[in-house]
């Protein structure tokens, strides 16, 4: 687990899938097995559990609590476990934050409220209320392609004043906003969009919260190390080698579907997705195999 205040959740974290049995029920043993695999064999500093890739919106509060508890039991003594707790309802998000904190998770991920499109004043109140609810550090999740509303720079500056709001998982795709936020706050930035890992790291991000990290954790660590050592030639080479992996998993915009297909093909715990998502078709799996092979990953 990280002890670096500038990198509060570590360097390489994966947005972990939630393994399911074929009947759609939660596979707790599989969640523990996958978490241990990612930490012990894929060189992860931490895991984000019950985020978008974990299909959190389709999971009941009881299911989410059980998965978090299982993952904490499996790897909580040697990896940072960050619980996704954000919803479009502030009161519900607070309940989930307190439930996760009771399990001893190391941090909380709070996504911008989706669907109801709150104004910036609402975002400020929402995130502050979550941060006030527990003693756990909070990572904001800024992802307007899914939530519609971005967290504006001025709002991030105000949120950064809270002692427990310490980081941002950025999937906004606005490098100008990232530059200004880094210049005006001490928030730790994590790339939340694999295709932008290199530019975000070059601008000052301290790590990644990755979907493809399920498959290429050590290479992401190599990318981060190259940027931090100033070896941009190597960093570009590593990043270029990963482009087919990024495209194969995230090219269709539904990373949970494709990364579960990859994990299933590799014999790792994963299982199906829950509706309204659908499992990858044979044609999609064939394209995924081709892309991953071009990126040095064999299924």
mmCIF file of C-alpha atoms in Angstrom, residues 10-11 17 49 131 157 172 193 199:
data_model
loop_
_atom_site.group_PDB
_atom_site.id
_atom_site.type_symbol
_atom_site.label_atom_id
_atom_site.label_comp_id
_atom_site.label_asym_id
_atom_site.label_seq_id
_atom_site.Cartn_x
_atom_site.Cartn_y
_atom_site.Cartn_z
ATOM 1 C CA UNK A 10 -0.472 4.196 -5.574
ATOM 2 C CA UNK A 11 0.641 4.227 -9.215
ATOM 3 C CA UNK A 17 -14.635 -6.163 -12.965
ATOM 4 C CA UNK A 49 -13.892 -1.913 -6.768
ATOM 5 C CA UNK A 131 -16.056 13.697 1.999
ATOM 6 C CA UNK A 157 -10.191 24.340 -6.902
ATOM 7 C CA UNK A 172 -12.811 14.222 -19.241
ATOM 8 C CA UNK A 193 -8.886 7.004 -19.880
ATOM 9 C CA UNK A 199 -0.302 12.744 -22.172
#
